[in-house]
Amino acid sequence: MKLIAVCTGAVAPLMFRTASGELKTVTSGIKKQVVSDVQNPAPVPVGKLGLTGDEQCDLTVHGGLDKAVYMMPAQHYEFWNAQRLAKGLEANLPWGFLGENLVVEGLSEDQVKLGDEIRIGEVLMRVTQPRQPCYKFAIRMGYGAAPKQMVQAGNCGWYLSVIETGEIAAGEPLIHTPSNHPKSVLDQFRFLTRKGQMDLL
């Protein structure tokens, strides 16, 4: 288990075209860029509200103490690259494109439970909930069915609260300490999206 990329981003305009062809803009913090990877493992400070240099736009959905950091398994990029390629879109997505802060190897939604603790270097974090897709994810991905595909595939990633602050850098190993919670991240994601969600996408 290893941290392979750290990504941050500022709130910025996110442009999209409506079905009628009208060009619109919303603000979002989904545009993340790599600030530490295995080729350049620069240390990044992590506080109680997340990574230095990272911003969230709508704190009712992202950010805050319970959703300070968003972690994504690296293997999901193969899925999303394939979906984009099938639609004639650029398919070599960089880390951070999905809006995540931390890209990791060796963990997945069915292995990680709510309440699990994950240590990376100095920083100790606790799993709080799965990410739920919204229309801004569809805009970012470039096609409207992307949130529904996340629901169907279950490749949502998870949010973490920060228990112990410090610095992290790509390449550092992960120490995963399971909790006694009965639900995995995937179980909770399936519960949260069991009804209504599909009709909204």
Coordinates of C-alpha atoms in Angstrom, one line a residue:
M1 CA 0.0 0.0 0.0
K2 CA 1.5 3.3 -1.1
L3 CA 0.7 6.9 -1.7
I4 CA 1.5 7.6 -5.4
A5 CA 0.3 11.2 -5.8
V6 CA -0.9 14.2 -3.8
C7 CA -3.1 16.7 -5.6
T8 CA -4.5 20.1 -4.7
G9 CA -6.5 22.8 -6.5
A10 CA -8.0 26.2 -6.1
V11 CA -11.7 27.1 -6.7
A12 CA -12.0 27.9 -10.4
P13 CA -14.5 28.3 -13.2
L14 CA -15.8 25.1 -14.7
M15 CA -17.3 25.7 -18.1
F16 CA -19.9 23.5 -19.8
R17 CA -22.4 23.5 -22.7
T18 CA -26.0 22.8 -22.1
A19 CA -28.2 20.5 -24.2
S20 CA -29.4 23.7 -26.0
G21 CA -25.9 24.7 -26.8
E22 CA -25.7 27.5 -24.3
L23 CA -22.3 28.0 -22.7
K24 CA -22.4 28.3 -18.9
T25 CA -20.0 28.5 -16.0
V26 CA -20.0 27.2 -12.4
T27 CA -17.4 27.4 -9.8
S28 CA -15.7 24.3 -8.4
G29 CA -12.7 23.0 -6.6
I30 CA -12.7 19.7 -8.7
K31 CA -9.7 20.7 -10.8
K32 CA -6.8 19.2 -8.9
Q33 CA -3.1 19.1 -10.0
V34 CA -0.3 17.0 -8.8
V35 CA 2.0 18.7 -6.2
S36 CA 3.8 15.5 -5.1
D37 CA 4.4 12.3 -7.0
V38 CA 6.9 9.5 -6.9
Q39 CA 9.2 11.3 -9.4
N40 CA 9.0 14.5 -7.3
P41 CA 8.0 13.5 -3.7
A42 CA 7.7 17.1 -2.4
P43 CA 6.2 17.2 1.2
V44 CA 2.7 18.7 1.5
P45 CA 1.4 20.0 4.8
V46 CA -1.9 18.5 6.0
G47 CA -4.1 20.3 8.6
K48 CA -7.4 19.6 10.2
L49 CA -9.2 21.1 7.2
G50 CA -7.1 19.4 4.5
L51 CA -4.1 20.0 2.4
T52 CA -2.3 23.3 2.1
G53 CA -3.2 24.9 -1.2
D54 CA -6.4 23.0 -1.6
E55 CA -9.8 24.6 -1.8
Q56 CA -13.5 23.5 -1.9
C57 CA -16.3 25.5 -3.3
D58 CA -19.5 24.1 -1.7
L59 CA -18.7 23.1 1.9
T60 CA -22.1 21.3 2.2
V61 CA -20.8 18.7 -0.2
H62 CA -17.0 18.7 0.1
G63 CA -14.6 19.9 2.7
G64 CA -14.9 20.6 6.4
L65 CA -13.6 18.5 9.3
D66 CA -15.4 15.3 8.2
K67 CA -14.4 15.6 4.5
A68 CA -11.1 17.3 4.8
V69 CA -9.2 14.9 2.4
Y70 CA -10.5 12.8 -0.5
M71 CA -8.7 9.6 -1.3
M72 CA -9.0 7.6 -4.6
P73 CA -7.6 4.2 -5.6
A74 CA -5.3 4.5 -8.6
Q75 CA -6.9 1.5 -10.4
H76 CA -10.0 3.5 -11.1
Y77 CA -8.2 5.6 -13.7
E78 CA -8.2 2.6 -16.1
F79 CA -12.0 2.5 -15.9
W80 CA -12.4 6.2 -16.5
N81 CA -9.8 6.3 -19.3
A82 CA -11.8 3.6 -21.1
Q83 CA -15.1 5.4 -20.7
R84 CA -13.6 8.6 -22.0
L85 CA -11.9 6.8 -24.9
A86 CA -15.2 5.2 -25.9
K87 CA -16.7 8.7 -26.2
G88 CA -13.9 10.1 -28.3
L89 CA -12.5 12.1 -25.4
E90 CA -8.9 12.4 -24.2
A91 CA -8.1 9.2 -22.3
N92 CA -4.7 9.8 -20.7
L93 CA -6.1 11.4 -17.6
P94 CA -3.6 12.9 -15.1
W95 CA -3.8 12.2 -11.4
G96 CA -6.2 14.6 -9.7
F97 CA -8.5 14.8 -12.7
L98 CA -11.3 13.1 -10.7
G99 CA -11.1 15.7 -7.9
E100 CA -9.1 13.6 -5.5
N101 CA -6.4 14.7 -3.1
L102 CA -4.6 11.4 -2.6
V103 CA -4.1 8.7 -5.1
V104 CA -3.2 5.3 -3.5
E105 CA -2.3 1.8 -4.5
G106 CA -3.4 -1.2 -2.5
L107 CA -6.8 -0.2 -1.1
S108 CA -10.3 -0.3 -2.5
E109 CA -13.8 0.6 -1.5
D110 CA -14.7 -3.0 -0.6
Q111 CA -11.6 -3.3 1.6
V112 CA -11.9 0.0 3.5
K113 CA -14.5 0.4 6.3
L114 CA -16.0 3.4 7.8
G115 CA -13.9 4.4 10.8
D116 CA -10.8 2.8 9.5
E117 CA -7.6 4.7 10.2
I118 CA -4.9 5.4 7.5
R119 CA -1.5 6.7 8.4
I120 CA 0.8 8.2 5.9
G121 CA 4.0 9.4 7.4
E122 CA 3.2 11.9 10.2
V123 CA -0.5 12.2 9.2
L124 CA -3.2 10.0 10.7
M125 CA -6.6 10.1 9.0
R126 CA -10.0 8.4 9.6
V127 CA -12.4 7.2 6.9
T128 CA -15.7 9.0 7.3
Q129 CA -17.9 8.4 4.1
P130 CA -17.9 7.7 0.4
R131 CA -17.9 10.4 -2.2
Q132 CA -21.2 10.8 -4.0
P133 CA -21.1 12.1 -7.6
C134 CA -22.8 15.3 -8.7
Y135 CA -23.4 17.2 -11.9
K136 CA -20.0 18.9 -11.6
F137 CA -18.3 15.5 -11.9
A138 CA -20.2 15.0 -15.2
I139 CA -19.0 18.4 -16.4
R140 CA -15.4 17.6 -15.4
M141 CA -15.6 14.2 -17.2
G142 CA -17.1 15.7 -20.3
Y143 CA -20.3 13.6 -20.6
G144 CA -23.5 13.4 -18.7
A145 CA -23.5 9.7 -17.8
A146 CA -20.4 9.8 -15.7
P147 CA -22.1 10.1 -12.3
K148 CA -24.4 7.1 -13.2
Q149 CA -21.3 5.1 -14.2
M150 CA -19.7 5.9 -10.8
V151 CA -22.8 4.6 -9.1
Q152 CA -22.9 1.4 -11.1
A153 CA -19.2 0.7 -10.8
G154 CA -18.9 1.7 -7.2
N155 CA -15.5 3.5 -7.8
C156 CA -16.3 6.4 -5.5
G157 CA -13.3 6.8 -3.3
W158 CA -13.7 8.0 0.3
Y159 CA -13.4 11.1 2.5
L160 CA -11.2 11.3 5.6
S161 CA -11.0 13.4 8.6
V162 CA -7.5 14.4 9.9
I163 CA -6.7 13.1 13.3
E164 CA -3.0 14.0 13.5
T165 CA -1.6 16.7 11.3
G166 CA 1.8 16.9 9.6
E167 CA 3.4 16.5 6.2
I168 CA 2.9 13.8 3.6
A169 CA 4.8 13.0 0.4
A170 CA 4.2 10.7 -2.5
G171 CA 6.0 7.3 -2.3
E172 CA 5.3 6.9 1.4
P173 CA 3.7 3.7 2.6
L174 CA 0.2 3.5 4.0
I175 CA -0.6 1.9 7.3
H176 CA -4.2 0.7 7.3
T177 CA -5.8 0.0 10.6
P178 CA -9.3 -1.5 10.3
S179 CA -12.2 -0.5 12.6
N180 CA -15.0 -2.6 13.9
H181 CA -17.6 -0.8 11.8
P182 CA -19.8 -3.3 9.9
K183 CA -20.0 -1.3 6.7
S184 CA -17.3 -0.9 4.0
V185 CA -17.1 2.3 2.0
L186 CA -18.7 0.4 -0.9
D187 CA -21.6 -0.9 1.4
Q188 CA -22.3 2.7 2.5
F189 CA -22.1 4.0 -1.1
R190 CA -24.6 1.4 -2.2
F191 CA -26.9 2.4 0.6
L192 CA -26.7 6.1 -0.1
T193 CA -27.4 5.6 -3.8
R194 CA -30.0 2.9 -3.5
K195 CA -32.9 5.0 -4.5
G196 CA -33.5 8.4 -6.2
Q197 CA -29.8 8.8 -7.2
M198 CA -30.2 7.1 -10.5
D199 CA -33.2 9.2 -11.4
L200 CA -31.2 12.4 -10.8
L201 CA -28.4 11.6 -13.2

